[in-house]
mmCIF file of C-alpha atoms in Angstrom:
data_model
loop_
_atom_site.group_PDB
_atom_site.id
_atom_site.type_symbol
_atom_site.label_atom_id
_atom_site.label_comp_id
_atom_site.label_asym_id
_atom_site.label_seq_id
_atom_site.Cartn_x
_atom_site.Cartn_y
_atom_site.Cartn_z
ATOM 1 C CA LEU A 1 -9.190 15.651 -3.751
ATOM 2 C CA TRP A 2 -8.830 18.638 -1.459
ATOM 3 C CA GLU A 3 -6.353 18.661 1.418
ATOM 4 C CA GLU A 4 -5.398 21.636 3.532
ATOM 5 C CA VAL A 5 -1.694 20.757 3.252
ATOM 6 C CA ASP A 6 -1.887 21.253 -0.526
ATOM 7 C CA GLY A 7 -2.423 24.966 -0.054
ATOM 8 C CA ASN A 8 -6.152 24.823 -0.802
ATOM 9 C CA ASN A 9 -5.533 23.350 -4.275
ATOM 10 C CA LEU A 10 -8.081 20.981 -5.785
ATOM 11 C CA THR A 11 -6.320 18.042 -7.473
ATOM 12 C CA ILE A 12 -7.391 14.968 -9.444
ATOM 13 C CA ASP A 13 -6.830 11.982 -7.166
ATOM 14 C CA GLU A 14 -8.532 9.332 -9.308
ATOM 15 C CA ALA A 15 -10.352 9.607 -12.637
ATOM 16 C CA THR A 16 -10.865 6.612 -14.938
ATOM 17 C CA LEU A 17 -12.773 5.461 -17.986
ATOM 18 C CA THR A 18 -13.406 1.721 -18.364
ATOM 19 C CA VAL A 19 -14.702 0.069 -21.528
ATOM 20 C CA GLY A 20 -16.073 -3.440 -21.068
ATOM 21 C CA ASN A 21 -19.164 -5.616 -20.922
ATOM 22 C CA PRO A 22 -18.888 -8.687 -18.653
ATOM 23 C CA ASP A 23 -21.895 -10.276 -20.388
ATOM 24 C CA VAL A 24 -19.973 -10.295 -23.670
ATOM 25 C CA SER A 25 -16.272 -10.573 -22.776
ATOM 26 C CA SER A 26 -14.036 -11.248 -19.783
ATOM 27 C CA PHE A 27 -11.703 -8.462 -20.961
ATOM 28 C CA SER A 28 -11.905 -4.741 -20.228
ATOM 29 C CA PHE A 29 -9.809 -1.675 -20.987
ATOM 30 C CA THR A 30 -9.193 1.168 -18.528
ATOM 31 C CA MET A 31 -7.481 4.522 -18.973
ATOM 32 C CA GLY A 32 -7.013 7.236 -16.392
ATOM 33 C CA ARG A 33 -5.302 8.193 -13.150
ATOM 34 C CA LEU A 34 -5.471 5.543 -10.428
ATOM 35 C CA PRO A 35 -3.275 3.493 -8.080
ATOM 36 C CA VAL A 36 -1.826 0.794 -10.327
ATOM 37 C CA PRO A 37 -2.648 -2.770 -9.171
ATOM 38 C CA PHE A 38 0.646 -3.329 -7.384
ATOM 39 C CA GLY A 39 -0.045 -4.446 -3.811
ATOM 40 C CA ALA A 40 -3.319 -4.538 -1.885
ATOM 41 C CA PHE A 41 -2.557 -2.436 1.249
ATOM 42 C CA GLU A 42 -5.597 -3.645 3.216
ATOM 43 C CA THR A 43 -5.612 -2.729 6.914
ATOM 44 C CA ASN A 44 -7.772 -2.582 10.037
ATOM 45 C CA MET A 45 -5.750 0.358 11.342
ATOM 46 C CA VAL A 46 -6.253 4.112 11.088
ATOM 47 C CA THR A 47 -2.732 4.679 9.728
ATOM 48 C CA ASP A 48 -1.819 3.292 6.304
ATOM 49 C CA PRO A 49 0.523 0.286 6.409
ATOM 50 C CA MET A 50 4.210 0.746 5.604
ATOM 51 C CA THR A 51 3.763 -1.549 2.609
ATOM 52 C CA LEU A 52 1.659 1.256 1.099
ATOM 53 C CA ASP A 53 4.297 3.858 1.988
ATOM 54 C CA LEU A 54 6.815 1.796 0.038
ATOM 55 C CA GLY A 55 4.788 0.457 -2.869
ATOM 56 C CA GLU A 56 1.728 2.568 -3.742
ATOM 57 C CA THR A 57 2.085 3.917 -7.283
ATOM 58 C CA LYS A 58 -0.561 6.354 -8.484
ATOM 59 C CA GLU A 59 -0.155 7.185 -12.167
ATOM 60 C CA THR A 60 -2.015 7.823 -15.408
ATOM 61 C CA VAL A 61 -2.189 4.362 -16.980
ATOM 62 C CA ALA A 62 -3.556 2.289 -19.832
ATOM 63 C CA MET A 63 -4.625 -1.108 -18.497
ATOM 64 C CA VAL A 64 -6.129 -4.311 -19.876
ATOM 65 C CA GLY A 65 -8.062 -6.379 -17.349
ATOM 66 C CA PHE A 66 -9.365 -9.957 -17.399
ATOM 67 C CA GLU A 67 -11.904 -11.470 -14.991
ATOM 68 C CA ALA A 68 -13.340 -14.991 -14.964
ATOM 69 C CA GLY A 69 -15.154 -16.170 -11.864
ATOM 70 C CA SER A 70 -12.867 -15.913 -8.847
ATOM 71 C CA PHE A 71 -9.758 -15.138 -10.940
ATOM 72 C CA SER A 72 -8.681 -11.716 -12.219
ATOM 73 C CA ALA A 73 -5.585 -10.370 -13.947
ATOM 74 C CA SER A 74 -4.361 -7.087 -15.349
ATOM 75 C CA VAL A 75 -1.416 -5.704 -17.296
ATOM 76 C CA TYR A 76 -0.718 -1.995 -17.590
ATOM 77 C CA VAL A 77 1.665 0.617 -18.940
ATOM 78 C CA PHE A 78 2.416 4.167 -17.786
ATOM 79 C CA ASN A 79 5.018 6.889 -18.109
ATOM 80 C CA GLY A 80 6.275 7.386 -14.575
ATOM 81 C CA ASP A 81 7.761 10.399 -12.849
ATOM 82 C CA LEU A 82 11.218 8.839 -12.520
ATOM 83 C CA ASP A 83 13.115 8.122 -15.733
ATOM 84 C CA LYS A 84 16.078 5.765 -15.921
ATOM 85 C CA ALA A 85 19.277 7.702 -16.636
ATOM 86 C CA GLY A 86 17.215 10.675 -17.797
ATOM 87 C CA ASN A 87 15.475 8.675 -20.553
ATOM 88 C CA ASN A 88 11.719 8.943 -21.014
ATOM 89 C CA ASP A 89 11.110 5.180 -20.846
ATOM 90 C CA GLU A 90 7.768 3.519 -20.204
ATOM 91 C CA ASN A 91 6.883 1.427 -17.156
ATOM 92 C CA ILE A 92 4.927 -1.820 -17.158
ATOM 93 C CA GLY A 93 3.377 -4.082 -14.555
ATOM 94 C CA ALA A 94 1.120 -7.083 -14.021
ATOM 95 C CA ASP A 95 -1.201 -8.333 -11.291
ATOM 96 C CA LEU A 96 -2.867 -11.720 -10.609
ATOM 97 C CA ARG A 97 -5.593 -12.296 -7.986
ATOM 98 C CA LEU A 98 -7.735 -15.183 -6.783
ATOM 99 C CA SER A 99 -10.703 -14.720 -4.436
ATOM 100 C CA MET A 100 -12.778 -17.634 -3.159
ATOM 101 C CA ASN A 101 -14.371 -18.871 0.068
ATOM 102 C CA GLY A 102 -13.314 -15.822 2.077
ATOM 103 C CA ILE A 103 -9.683 -16.016 0.929
ATOM 104 C CA ASP A 104 -8.079 -13.375 -1.286
ATOM 105 C CA LEU A 105 -4.633 -14.089 -2.772
ATOM 106 C CA GLY A 106 -2.603 -11.838 -5.026
ATOM 107 C CA VAL A 107 0.827 -11.383 -6.587
ATOM 108 C CA SER A 108 2.071 -8.323 -8.479
ATOM 109 C CA TRP A 109 5.141 -7.230 -10.418
ATOM 110 C CA ILE A 110 6.314 -3.842 -11.633
ATOM 111 C CA ASN A 111 9.409 -3.179 -13.738
ATOM 112 C CA ASP A 112 10.584 -0.170 -11.672
ATOM 113 C CA ILE A 113 9.505 0.150 -8.047
ATOM 114 C CA GLY A 114 11.440 3.418 -7.985
ATOM 115 C CA ASP A 115 8.351 5.035 -9.515
ATOM 116 C CA SER A 116 6.285 4.370 -6.384
ATOM 117 C CA ASP A 117 4.997 7.500 -4.654
ATOM 118 C CA GLY A 118 7.132 6.792 -1.583
ATOM 119 C CA LEU A 119 10.401 6.169 -3.421
ATOM 120 C CA THR A 120 10.365 8.743 -6.225
ATOM 121 C CA ASP A 121 11.101 11.754 -4.009
ATOM 122 C CA ALA A 122 13.816 9.894 -2.078
ATOM 123 C CA ILE A 123 15.726 8.711 -5.152
ATOM 124 C CA THR A 124 18.452 10.873 -6.691
ATOM 125 C CA ALA A 125 17.334 10.874 -10.330
ATOM 126 C CA ALA A 126 20.818 11.413 -11.753
ATOM 127 C CA GLY A 127 22.014 8.233 -10.058
ATOM 128 C CA HIS A 128 19.085 6.109 -11.196
ATOM 129 C CA THR A 129 20.927 4.376 -14.037
ATOM 130 C CA ARG A 130 18.781 1.242 -14.295
ATOM 131 C CA ASN A 131 15.284 0.061 -13.496
ATOM 132 C CA VAL A 132 14.815 -1.882 -10.258
ATOM 133 C CA GLY A 133 11.838 -4.211 -10.321
ATOM 134 C CA GLY A 134 9.344 -4.712 -7.524
ATOM 135 C CA ILE A 135 7.281 -7.667 -6.325
ATOM 136 C CA ALA A 136 4.251 -7.793 -4.042
ATOM 137 C CA ALA A 137 2.274 -10.639 -2.509
ATOM 138 C CA HIS A 138 -0.713 -10.604 -0.175
ATOM 139 C CA VAL A 139 -3.250 -12.881 1.457
ATOM 140 C CA GLN A 140 -6.434 -11.885 3.258
ATOM 141 C CA ILE A 141 -8.603 -14.408 5.105
ATOM 142 C CA ASN A 142 -12.123 -13.589 6.300
ATOM 143 C CA SER A 143 -13.807 -16.269 8.387
ATOM 144 C CA GLY A 144 -16.911 -15.206 10.256
ATOM 145 C CA ASP A 145 -15.947 -12.401 12.631
ATOM 146 C CA PHE A 146 -12.205 -13.017 12.218
ATOM 147 C CA ASN A 147 -9.864 -11.590 9.585
ATOM 148 C CA LEU A 148 -6.168 -12.011 8.866
ATOM 149 C CA ILE A 149 -4.096 -9.746 6.597
ATOM 150 C CA ALA A 150 -0.538 -10.411 5.444
ATOM 151 C CA GLU A 151 1.440 -8.546 2.767
ATOM 152 C CA TYR A 152 5.027 -8.313 1.496
ATOM 153 C CA ILE A 153 6.529 -5.648 -0.811
ATOM 154 C CA ALA A 154 10.141 -5.655 -1.991
ATOM 155 C CA ALA A 155 12.576 -4.389 -4.587
ATOM 156 C CA THR A 156 13.977 -7.322 -6.539
ATOM 157 C CA ASP A 157 17.505 -5.864 -6.621
ATOM 158 C CA ASN A 158 19.628 -3.119 -5.093
ATOM 159 C CA PHE A 159 19.403 0.436 -6.344
ATOM 160 C CA SER A 160 22.716 2.016 -7.255
ATOM 161 C CA SER A 161 24.267 3.793 -4.284
ATOM 162 C CA GLY A 162 23.996 7.054 -6.199
ATOM 163 C CA ALA A 163 20.216 6.669 -6.429
ATOM 164 C CA LEU A 164 19.172 5.287 -3.034
ATOM 165 C CA GLU A 165 21.738 4.553 -0.341
ATOM 166 C CA TYR A 166 21.652 2.389 2.759
ATOM 167 C CA ASN A 167 24.638 2.015 5.068
ATOM 168 C CA GLY A 168 27.119 2.974 2.364
ATOM 169 C CA SER A 169 25.701 0.725 -0.383
ATOM 170 C CA GLY A 170 22.753 0.672 -2.736
ATOM 171 C CA ALA A 171 19.498 0.023 -0.869
ATOM 172 C CA GLN A 172 17.090 -2.842 -1.529
ATOM 173 C CA PRO A 173 13.979 -1.694 0.354
ATOM 174 C CA LYS A 174 11.413 -4.182 1.648
ATOM 175 C CA ALA A 175 8.354 -4.049 3.914
ATOM 176 C CA TRP A 176 5.873 -6.534 5.337
ATOM 177 C CA ASN A 177 2.710 -6.272 7.374
ATOM 178 C CA ILE A 178 0.634 -8.806 9.293
ATOM 179 C CA GLU A 179 -2.627 -8.054 11.128
ATOM 180 C CA ALA A 180 -5.372 -9.962 12.889
ATOM 181 C CA GLY A 181 -8.807 -8.532 13.661
ATOM 182 C CA TYR A 182 -11.946 -9.737 15.384
ATOM 183 C CA THR A 183 -15.402 -8.135 15.289
ATOM 184 C CA PHE A 184 -17.785 -8.380 18.245
ATOM 185 C CA LYS A 185 -21.404 -7.891 17.174
ATOM 186 C CA ASN A 186 -22.315 -6.655 20.657
ATOM 187 C CA GLY A 187 -19.155 -4.929 21.757
ATOM 188 C CA ILE A 188 -18.637 -1.607 23.516
ATOM 189 C CA ALA A 189 -21.997 -0.166 24.643
ATOM 190 C CA GLY A 190 -23.706 -2.944 22.668
ATOM 191 C CA ARG A 191 -22.334 -1.658 19.360
ATOM 192 C CA GLU A 192 -20.338 -3.541 16.760
ATOM 193 C CA THR A 193 -16.677 -3.323 17.778
ATOM 194 C CA THR A 194 -13.542 -4.467 15.966
ATOM 195 C CA LEU A 195 -10.277 -5.115 17.777
ATOM 196 C CA ALA A 196 -7.121 -5.414 15.670
ATOM 197 C CA LEU A 197 -3.439 -6.020 16.359
ATOM 198 C CA GLY A 198 -0.657 -5.703 13.799
ATOM 199 C CA HIS A 199 3.107 -5.830 13.376
ATOM 200 C CA GLN A 200 5.191 -4.420 10.530
ATOM 201 C CA ARG A 201 8.845 -4.358 9.569
ATOM 202 C CA THR A 202 10.972 -2.748 6.895
ATOM 203 C CA SER A 203 14.455 -3.409 5.602
ATOM 204 C CA GLU A 204 16.868 -0.873 4.094
ATOM 205 C CA SER A 205 14.088 1.741 4.000
ATOM 206 C CA GLN A 206 15.577 4.409 6.270
ATOM 207 C CA ALA A 207 16.130 6.794 3.336
ATOM 208 C CA ILE A 208 12.398 7.092 2.682
ATOM 209 C CA GLY A 209 11.622 7.931 6.303
ATOM 210 C CA LEU A 210 10.151 4.614 7.435
ATOM 211 C CA PRO A 211 10.897 3.103 10.861
ATOM 212 C CA MET A 212 12.409 -0.381 11.158
ATOM 213 C CA LYS A 213 9.542 -1.818 13.257
ATOM 214 C CA ARG A 214 5.960 -0.859 13.996
ATOM 215 C CA THR A 215 3.430 -2.460 16.349
ATOM 216 C CA SER A 216 -0.181 -1.237 16.278
ATOM 217 C CA ALA A 217 -3.476 -1.866 18.024
ATOM 218 C CA THR A 218 -6.841 -0.382 17.065
ATOM 219 C CA VAL A 219 -10.348 -0.369 18.517
ATOM 220 C CA SER A 220 -13.129 0.623 16.098
ATOM 221 C CA VAL A 221 -16.747 1.143 17.161
ATOM 222 C CA ALA A 222 -19.746 1.570 14.844
ATOM 223 C CA LEU A 223 -21.539 4.535 16.430
ATOM 224 C CA PHE A 224 -24.505 4.492 14.065
ATOM 225 C CA LYS A 225 -25.183 3.860 10.376
ATOM 226 C CA ASN A 226 -22.287 5.104 8.185
ATOM 227 C CA ALA A 227 -20.341 6.538 11.143
ATOM 228 C CA GLY A 228 -17.600 5.050 13.290
ATOM 229 C CA LEU A 229 -14.972 5.961 15.859
ATOM 230 C CA SER A 230 -11.495 4.410 15.862
ATOM 231 C CA VAL A 231 -8.654 4.791 18.357
ATOM 232 C CA GLU A 232 -5.188 3.559 17.377
ATOM 233 C CA TRP A 233 -1.981 3.094 19.369
ATOM 234 C CA MET A 234 1.223 2.814 17.353
ATOM 235 C CA HIS A 235 4.760 2.060 18.585
ATOM 236 C CA ASP A 236 7.645 2.735 16.165
ATOM 237 C CA GLU A 237 11.281 1.697 16.489
ATOM 238 C CA ASP A 238 13.702 3.564 14.218
ATOM 239 C CA TYR A 239 16.826 2.261 12.525
ATOM 240 C CA SER A 240 20.009 2.453 14.588
ATOM 241 C CA ALA A 241 22.307 5.461 14.324
ATOM 242 C CA ALA A 242 24.891 3.228 12.605
ATOM 243 C CA ASN A 243 22.351 2.603 9.821
ATOM 244 C CA GLY A 244 21.387 6.246 9.376
ATOM 245 C CA GLY A 245 18.457 6.318 11.798
ATOM 246 C CA THR A 246 18.024 7.834 15.236
ATOM 247 C CA GLY A 247 17.809 4.645 17.290
ATOM 248 C CA ASP A 248 14.786 6.185 19.029
ATOM 249 C CA ASN A 249 11.298 4.858 19.740
ATOM 250 C CA ALA A 250 8.016 6.727 19.389
ATOM 251 C CA ASP A 251 4.451 6.120 20.559
ATOM 252 C CA THR A 252 1.477 7.716 18.819
ATOM 253 C CA VAL A 253 -2.225 7.668 19.675
ATOM 254 C CA THR A 254 -4.680 8.640 16.930
ATOM 255 C CA ALA A 255 -8.459 9.043 17.129
ATOM 256 C CA GLN A 256 -10.578 9.140 13.969
ATOM 257 C CA LEU A 257 -14.253 9.938 13.609
ATOM 258 C CA ALA A 258 -15.297 8.804 10.123
ATOM 259 C CA PHE A 259 -18.471 9.274 8.082
ATOM 260 C CA GLU A 260 -19.254 7.401 4.863
ATOM 261 C CA PHE A 261 -21.645 8.799 2.285
#
């Protein structure tokens, strides 16, 4: 991965090795750097959902996977960036998914959500005296030209106030996202066009820089093969000043021209 904000450094974003043969066994083994299977983070929008900002955890892992028909499962272990009370303890997680007839369901668990990419930098390591688990659940429904996405990510307990604070107490961050999209085969200028509307909320997540509410709308047009143009409007409402926010609102318009190859 190369990004200008990284100071022209080339970094490994994902690199994995998987050993498995589905014709012989339903099990596989994967090692490498990848986002662990905690959450799905699907979206029709240009901007990543706040569930991803809270829960995405990209680490170097060892993972055992199982797949049989429409059902899949995985368990994994990794040594995260955030260690409980300064100890070099391992992290574990599990994921279950079921996909059938255009419906995708999934639940995930991780033993320390504090190791997510969004939380690690916000947590005061010296105050992180115990692991705080995380849960995730999602459903995605695709029916013809219509799709529905819903996802929920949450810490299962409060962090200690010395690690992550909200309104004078330990925070228990949560986020959810719901979106609906519809694709018109002959939309704008006769080209395939997708319209999507979404709403998101967070709870006790001010310390990691997330707003309290977000409403989004996106129009995406397929210009030609492997190229598309998307325009997104996003309205954010911050936490109140009493809860450590600004109490302000913000509107953002983003245009993205994307090529796939």
